[in-house]
Amino acid sequence: MNAANRNGVSSAERPQRAARLIHHPAALVALRLFLAAVFIYAAVQKIGKPLLFADEIRAYGVFDLGPLVYVTAIVLPWLELLCGLSLVTGVLLRGSALALAVLNAVFIAVISYRTIGIVRAGTPFLEVYFDCGCGFGATYAWKKLLEDAIYLAASLVVLTAPVHRFVVSFRRRSS
Amino acid sequence: MQEAIVLLIAASIIAFTHNAYNRNGINPFRRPLRVPVVHGSVVDSLHAEAIRVVDLEEARLFVESGGRVVDARTKEFYVEGHIPGAILFDYYQLGTYCDLVLPLLAQDELIMVYCSDYSCEDSELLAKELYSFGYRRLLLYKGGFAEWRSADLPVERGE
């Protein structure tokens, strides 16, 4: 038997209540608009500057300049823009949430990789500061990792929500 | 999953179309330039066409003799201050500045390129681009504007 707290909510009910709250239609719309604003802004900062963005990607030391870096520099800002617009309009909504979740997981991985390299060279973790090339300028790595973790969590909430308001669906409804 | 793939394909089509018509667009399949960069005053037959790295003193003499200088930084930094007589050539807006600056540069003249400081790579990247355009007499001042200013040498402001 679950123990009930003084509000009469059992410990087993708490996650369900949290899920209901986080999947509340108004909360989901707010999350979509928040993510859309972030990624549309980030995209606009990078679109049309592939050489600059390629150089920023190269600074991660994951790959050297080559087709993969240039293709990423050309396509990624537009993917971010389309995902942002999709979150606003509700067209391909879950697809954009999935794409943003994957992108943010990759961002966290590469920022962590670069940060570990700098920490190993002797800089304390909290003082690691660089321009991640995200479109928001230079910042502390821990802040950027926290931000990306929030964007990842928000994308997952949008992706896993059972029902969305303001969605354009191309699927035929079964009668 | 299918929706995400549709988005990726749509983004790729729009991105490559935009890149093709963007003046600062890039060829993603271009091969990295392998241009020799030599330090000091080594100018032998093997490195006759190399990009030569110069120090502060050589850069000063070059500027005083009226040599052609190119600033590879952005316009904001250039306006704040630059080496006297330097022409702005923002490396990251290559297409735009190629149209503006290349007509001013003769292929047989000696051109010195610089950017912010030793940590900045833009001057070297721009020098390599200029090399690929046929400019073979290139000097690279790696100390950049930071070293120039800290040596109390003359600085020009504005556009």
mmCIF file of N, CA, C and O in Angstrom, chain A residues 47-55 58 65-68 70-71 73-75 78-79 82-83 86 92-96 98-99 171, chain B residues 1-4 6-8 10-12 14-16 18-19 22 24-30 32 91-94 121-122 125 129:
data_model
loop_
_atom_site.group_PDB
_atom_site.id
_atom_site.type_symbol
_atom_site.label_atom_id
_atom_site.label_comp_id
_atom_site.label_asym_id
_atom_site.label_seq_id
_atom_site.Cartn_x
_atom_site.Cartn_y
_atom_site.Cartn_z
ATOM 1 N N ILE A 47 22.784 30.932 -40.900
ATOM 2 C CA ILE A 47 22.438 30.748 -42.312
ATOM 3 C C ILE A 47 23.199 31.763 -43.164
ATOM 4 O O ILE A 47 23.273 32.944 -42.819
ATOM 5 N N GLY A 48 23.762 31.289 -44.239
ATOM 6 C CA GLY A 48 24.473 32.183 -45.158
ATOM 7 C C GLY A 48 25.922 32.422 -44.780
ATOM 8 O O GLY A 48 26.608 33.190 -45.441
ATOM 9 N N LYS A 49 26.396 31.800 -43.687
ATOM 10 C CA LYS A 49 27.805 31.973 -43.288
ATOM 11 C C LYS A 49 28.458 30.603 -43.147
ATOM 12 O O LYS A 49 28.972 30.258 -42.073
ATOM 13 N N PRO A 50 28.427 29.780 -44.201
ATOM 14 C CA PRO A 50 28.919 28.399 -44.062
ATOM 15 C C PRO A 50 30.407 28.306 -43.730
ATOM 16 O O PRO A 50 30.825 27.399 -43.010
ATOM 17 N N LEU A 51 31.185 29.260 -44.232
ATOM 18 C CA LEU A 51 32.636 29.211 -43.991
ATOM 19 C C LEU A 51 32.942 29.430 -42.504
ATOM 20 O O LEU A 51 33.772 28.732 -41.913
ATOM 21 N N LEU A 52 32.246 30.402 -41.930
ATOM 22 C CA LEU A 52 32.431 30.710 -40.506
ATOM 23 C C LEU A 52 31.973 29.532 -39.641
ATOM 24 O O LEU A 52 32.676 29.099 -38.727
ATOM 25 N N PHE A 53 30.811 28.991 -39.980
ATOM 26 C CA PHE A 53 30.265 27.884 -39.181
ATOM 27 C C PHE A 53 31.143 26.633 -39.333
ATOM 28 O O PHE A 53 31.371 25.914 -38.355
ATOM 29 N N ALA A 54 31.665 26.407 -40.536
ATOM 30 C CA ALA A 54 32.556 25.252 -40.760
ATOM 31 C C ALA A 54 33.794 25.371 -39.868
ATOM 32 O O ALA A 54 34.257 24.390 -39.285
ATOM 33 N N ASP A 55 34.305 26.596 -39.753
ATOM 34 C CA ASP A 55 35.495 26.826 -38.938
ATOM 35 C C ASP A 55 35.174 26.580 -37.455
ATOM 36 O O ASP A 55 36.004 26.043 -36.712
ATOM 37 N N ARG A 58 35.033 22.910 -36.912
ATOM 38 C CA ARG A 58 36.391 22.355 -36.927
ATOM 39 C C ARG A 58 37.091 22.565 -35.584
ATOM 40 O O ARG A 58 37.908 21.749 -35.157
ATOM 41 N N LEU A 65 38.665 19.928 -41.563
ATOM 42 C CA LEU A 65 37.880 20.467 -42.678
ATOM 43 C C LEU A 65 37.787 19.431 -43.782
ATOM 44 O O LEU A 65 38.761 18.835 -44.170
ATOM 45 N N GLY A 66 36.611 19.221 -44.272
ATOM 46 C CA GLY A 66 36.384 18.242 -45.320
ATOM 47 C C GLY A 66 34.913 18.265 -45.657
ATOM 48 O O GLY A 66 34.153 19.021 -45.044
ATOM 49 N N PRO A 67 34.479 17.428 -46.606
ATOM 50 C CA PRO A 67 33.079 17.464 -47.019
ATOM 51 C C PRO A 67 32.081 17.352 -45.865
ATOM 52 O O PRO A 67 31.077 18.040 -45.848
ATOM 53 N N LEU A 68 32.382 16.511 -44.870
ATOM 54 C CA LEU A 68 31.428 16.316 -43.777
ATOM 55 C C LEU A 68 31.202 17.616 -42.994
ATOM 56 O O LEU A 68 30.063 17.963 -42.634
ATOM 57 N N TYR A 70 31.758 20.720 -44.143
ATOM 58 C CA TYR A 70 31.102 21.713 -45.000
ATOM 59 C C TYR A 70 29.616 21.394 -45.177
ATOM 60 O O TYR A 70 28.774 22.292 -45.136
ATOM 61 N N VAL A 71 29.288 20.110 -45.362
ATOM 62 C CA VAL A 71 27.874 19.735 -45.527
ATOM 63 C C VAL A 71 27.103 20.054 -44.237
ATOM 64 O O VAL A 71 26.004 20.607 -44.273
ATOM 65 N N ALA A 73 27.881 22.352 -42.080
ATOM 66 C CA ALA A 73 27.788 23.813 -41.969
ATOM 67 C C ALA A 73 26.695 24.380 -42.880
ATOM 68 O O ALA A 73 26.081 25.390 -42.561
ATOM 69 N N ILE A 74 26.451 23.714 -43.985
ATOM 70 C CA ILE A 74 25.425 24.195 -44.923
ATOM 71 C C ILE A 74 24.032 23.760 -44.471
ATOM 72 O O ILE A 74 23.091 24.553 -44.469
ATOM 73 N N VAL A 75 23.898 22.494 -44.062
ATOM 74 C CA VAL A 75 22.559 21.923 -43.816
ATOM 75 C C VAL A 75 22.031 22.202 -42.393
ATOM 76 O O VAL A 75 20.846 22.497 -42.217
ATOM 77 N N TRP A 78 19.717 25.212 -41.573
ATOM 78 C CA TRP A 78 18.399 25.098 -42.208
ATOM 79 C C TRP A 78 17.544 24.042 -41.513
ATOM 80 O O TRP A 78 16.328 24.196 -41.407
ATOM 81 N N LEU A 79 18.184 22.979 -41.051
ATOM 82 C CA LEU A 79 17.439 21.952 -40.314
ATOM 83 C C LEU A 79 16.883 22.553 -39.015
ATOM 84 O O LEU A 79 15.729 22.333 -38.651
ATOM 85 N N LEU A 82 13.918 24.796 -39.992
ATOM 86 C CA LEU A 82 12.713 24.037 -40.327
ATOM 87 C C LEU A 82 12.095 23.409 -39.075
ATOM 88 O O LEU A 82 10.877 23.381 -38.935
ATOM 89 N N CYS A 83 12.942 22.920 -38.178
ATOM 90 C CA CYS A 83 12.428 22.340 -36.923
ATOM 91 C C CYS A 83 11.697 23.419 -36.121
ATOM 92 O O CYS A 83 10.615 23.173 -35.572
ATOM 93 N N SER A 86 8.460 24.190 -37.760
ATOM 94 C CA SER A 86 7.573 23.045 -37.589
ATOM 95 C C SER A 86 6.933 23.049 -36.187
ATOM 96 O O SER A 86 5.758 22.716 -36.029
ATOM 97 N N LEU A 92 4.652 18.313 -39.180
ATOM 98 C CA LEU A 92 5.737 17.364 -38.883
ATOM 99 C C LEU A 92 6.285 17.583 -37.458
ATOM 100 O O LEU A 92 7.500 17.573 -37.229
ATOM 101 N N LEU A 93 5.364 17.792 -36.550
ATOM 102 C CA LEU A 93 5.747 18.198 -35.185
ATOM 103 C C LEU A 93 6.637 17.169 -34.478
ATOM 104 O O LEU A 93 7.697 17.505 -33.951
ATOM 105 N N ARG A 94 6.208 15.918 -34.503
ATOM 106 C CA ARG A 94 6.990 14.906 -33.773
ATOM 107 C C ARG A 94 8.340 14.661 -34.463
ATOM 108 O O ARG A 94 9.339 14.377 -33.805
ATOM 109 N N GLY A 95 8.353 14.790 -35.756
ATOM 110 C CA GLY A 95 9.617 14.649 -36.490
ATOM 111 C C GLY A 95 10.609 15.715 -36.075
ATOM 112 O O GLY A 95 11.794 15.434 -35.863
ATOM 113 N N SER A 96 10.121 16.952 -35.933
ATOM 114 C CA SER A 96 11.034 18.035 -35.539
ATOM 115 C C SER A 96 11.484 17.842 -34.093
ATOM 116 O O SER A 96 12.638 18.120 -33.763
ATOM 117 N N LEU A 98 11.874 14.987 -32.604
ATOM 118 C CA LEU A 98 12.872 13.908 -32.633
ATOM 119 C C LEU A 98 14.214 14.440 -33.158
ATOM 120 O O LEU A 98 15.277 14.173 -32.578
ATOM 121 N N ALA A 99 14.140 15.222 -34.246
ATOM 122 C CA ALA A 99 15.381 15.774 -34.825
ATOM 123 C C ALA A 99 16.098 16.660 -33.807
ATOM 124 O O ALA A 99 17.324 16.563 -33.644
ATOM 125 N N ARG A 171 -1.956 12.261 -41.713
ATOM 126 C CA ARG A 171 -2.387 10.862 -41.663
ATOM 127 C C ARG A 171 -3.896 10.775 -41.795
ATOM 128 O O ARG A 171 -4.619 11.608 -41.236
ATOM 129 N N MET B 1 9.876 9.074 -36.848
ATOM 130 C CA MET B 1 11.152 8.837 -37.550
ATOM 131 C C MET B 1 11.056 9.279 -39.013
ATOM 132 O O MET B 1 11.938 9.963 -39.515
ATOM 133 N N GLN B 2 9.927 8.867 -39.670
ATOM 134 C CA GLN B 2 9.753 9.259 -41.078
ATOM 135 C C GLN B 2 9.681 10.772 -41.203
ATOM 136 O O GLN B 2 10.241 11.358 -42.131
ATOM 137 N N GLU B 3 8.982 11.398 -40.236
ATOM 138 C CA GLU B 3 8.838 12.861 -40.286
ATOM 139 C C GLU B 3 10.202 13.541 -40.146
ATOM 140 O O GLU B 3 10.473 14.533 -40.821
ATOM 141 N N ALA B 4 11.037 12.992 -39.279
ATOM 142 C CA ALA B 4 12.371 13.573 -39.089
ATOM 143 C C ALA B 4 13.188 13.450 -40.376
ATOM 144 O O ALA B 4 13.922 14.378 -40.748
ATOM 145 N N VAL B 6 11.940 13.306 -43.424
ATOM 146 C CA VAL B 6 11.363 14.282 -44.372
ATOM 147 C C VAL B 6 11.941 15.673 -44.100
ATOM 148 O O VAL B 6 12.336 16.393 -45.024
ATOM 149 N N LEU B 7 12.008 16.038 -42.822
ATOM 150 C CA LEU B 7 12.565 17.350 -42.452
ATOM 151 C C LEU B 7 14.024 17.477 -42.893
ATOM 152 O O LEU B 7 14.444 18.512 -43.413
ATOM 153 N N LEU B 8 14.792 16.407 -42.671
ATOM 154 C CA LEU B 8 16.212 16.430 -43.033
ATOM 155 C C LEU B 8 16.383 16.577 -44.547
ATOM 156 O O LEU B 8 17.223 17.366 -45.005
ATOM 157 N N ALA B 10 14.158 17.879 -46.654
ATOM 158 C CA ALA B 10 13.709 19.229 -47.035
ATOM 159 C C ALA B 10 14.775 20.262 -46.691
ATOM 160 O O ALA B 10 15.093 21.139 -47.513
ATOM 161 N N ALA B 11 15.362 20.127 -45.495
ATOM 162 C CA ALA B 11 16.405 21.078 -45.079
ATOM 163 C C ALA B 11 17.606 20.988 -46.020
ATOM 164 O O ALA B 11 18.188 22.018 -46.402
ATOM 165 N N SER B 12 17.975 19.774 -46.425
ATOM 166 C CA SER B 12 19.135 19.605 -47.318
ATOM 167 C C SER B 12 18.875 20.249 -48.665
ATOM 168 O O SER B 12 19.751 20.937 -49.216
ATOM 169 N N ILE B 14 16.746 22.715 -49.437
ATOM 170 C CA ILE B 14 16.730 24.185 -49.309
ATOM 171 C C ILE B 14 18.154 24.699 -49.075
ATOM 172 O O ILE B 14 18.592 25.682 -49.681
ATOM 173 N N ALA B 15 18.895 24.005 -48.199
ATOM 174 C CA ALA B 15 20.239 24.462 -47.837
ATOM 175 C C ALA B 15 21.174 24.467 -49.045
ATOM 176 O O ALA B 15 21.884 25.451 -49.284
ATOM 177 N N PHE B 16 21.175 23.403 -49.817
ATOM 178 C CA PHE B 16 22.094 23.355 -50.964
ATOM 179 C C PHE B 16 21.664 24.323 -52.069
ATOM 180 O O PHE B 16 22.522 24.896 -52.750
ATOM 181 N N HIS B 18 20.102 27.211 -51.503
ATOM 182 C CA HIS B 18 20.508 28.537 -50.999
ATOM 183 C C HIS B 18 22.015 28.722 -51.122
ATOM 184 O O HIS B 18 22.489 29.777 -51.530
ATOM 185 N N ASN B 19 22.766 27.667 -50.782
ATOM 186 C CA ASN B 19 24.231 27.740 -50.846
ATOM 187 C C ASN B 19 24.710 28.007 -52.278
ATOM 188 O O ASN B 19 25.659 28.750 -52.494
ATOM 189 N N ASN B 22 24.092 31.666 -52.899
ATOM 190 C CA ASN B 22 24.661 32.584 -51.913
ATOM 191 C C ASN B 22 26.057 33.014 -52.363
ATOM 192 O O ASN B 22 26.891 32.167 -52.698
ATOM 193 N N ASN B 24 28.402 33.980 -50.625
ATOM 194 C CA ASN B 24 29.399 33.439 -49.705
ATOM 195 C C ASN B 24 29.246 31.935 -49.519
ATOM 196 O O ASN B 24 29.734 31.366 -48.550
ATOM 197 N N GLY B 25 28.546 31.313 -50.453
ATOM 198 C CA GLY B 25 28.376 29.860 -50.397
ATOM 199 C C GLY B 25 29.705 29.148 -50.643
ATOM 200 O O GLY B 25 30.657 29.745 -51.147
ATOM 201 N N ILE B 26 29.760 27.862 -50.261
ATOM 202 C CA ILE B 26 31.016 27.115 -50.429
ATOM 203 C C ILE B 26 30.759 25.815 -51.173
ATOM 204 O O ILE B 26 29.646 25.294 -51.141
ATOM 205 N N ASN B 27 31.794 25.330 -51.811
ATOM 206 C CA ASN B 27 31.723 24.014 -52.434
ATOM 207 C C ASN B 27 32.082 22.988 -51.352
ATOM 208 O O ASN B 27 33.236 22.924 -50.925
ATOM 209 N N PRO B 28 31.121 22.195 -50.886
ATOM 210 C CA PRO B 28 31.420 21.289 -49.764
ATOM 211 C C PRO B 28 32.426 20.201 -50.106
ATOM 212 O O PRO B 28 32.988 19.582 -49.207
ATOM 213 N N PHE B 29 32.639 19.989 -51.382
ATOM 214 C CA PHE B 29 33.549 18.895 -51.765
ATOM 215 C C PHE B 29 34.925 19.405 -52.199
ATOM 216 O O PHE B 29 35.709 18.662 -52.764
ATOM 217 N N ARG B 30 35.175 20.690 -51.927
ATOM 218 C CA ARG B 30 36.495 21.198 -52.289
ATOM 219 C C ARG B 30 37.553 20.556 -51.395
ATOM 220 O O ARG B 30 37.305 20.290 -50.213
ATOM 221 N N PRO B 32 40.957 20.429 -49.197
ATOM 222 C CA PRO B 32 41.746 21.401 -48.437
ATOM 223 C C PRO B 32 43.029 21.756 -49.185
ATOM 224 O O PRO B 32 43.672 20.886 -49.778
ATOM 225 N N TYR B 91 37.421 37.200 -44.142
ATOM 226 C CA TYR B 91 37.578 35.836 -44.669
ATOM 227 C C TYR B 91 36.257 35.078 -44.699
ATOM 228 O O TYR B 91 36.007 34.263 -45.585
ATOM 229 N N TYR B 92 35.385 35.360 -43.717
ATOM 230 C CA TYR B 92 34.143 34.597 -43.626
ATOM 231 C C TYR B 92 33.058 35.079 -44.581
ATOM 232 O O TYR B 92 31.972 34.522 -44.621
ATOM 233 N N GLN B 93 33.355 36.165 -45.291
ATOM 234 C CA GLN B 93 32.433 36.588 -46.350
ATOM 235 C C GLN B 93 33.234 36.631 -47.650
ATOM 236 O O GLN B 93 33.286 37.643 -48.343
ATOM 237 N N LEU B 94 33.842 35.496 -47.904
ATOM 238 C CA LEU B 94 34.800 35.381 -49.001
ATOM 239 C C LEU B 94 34.235 35.865 -50.335
ATOM 240 O O LEU B 94 34.865 36.650 -51.044
ATOM 241 N N GLU B 121 43.471 32.090 -36.958
ATOM 242 C CA GLU B 121 43.915 31.366 -38.167
ATOM 243 C C GLU B 121 43.419 32.012 -39.451
ATOM 244 O O GLU B 121 43.771 31.571 -40.537
ATOM 245 N N ASP B 122 42.566 33.034 -39.309
ATOM 246 C CA ASP B 122 41.895 33.578 -40.495
ATOM 247 C C ASP B 122 42.866 34.135 -41.534
ATOM 248 O O ASP B 122 42.618 34.026 -42.732
ATOM 249 N N LEU B 125 44.236 31.205 -43.437
ATOM 250 C CA LEU B 125 43.201 30.633 -44.307
ATOM 251 C C LEU B 125 42.962 31.550 -45.505
ATOM 252 O O LEU B 125 42.816 31.085 -46.645
ATOM 253 N N GLU B 129 43.557 30.987 -49.537
ATOM 254 C CA GLU B 129 42.535 31.243 -50.564
ATOM 255 C C GLU B 129 43.128 32.133 -51.664
ATOM 256 O O GLU B 129 42.931 31.876 -52.849
#
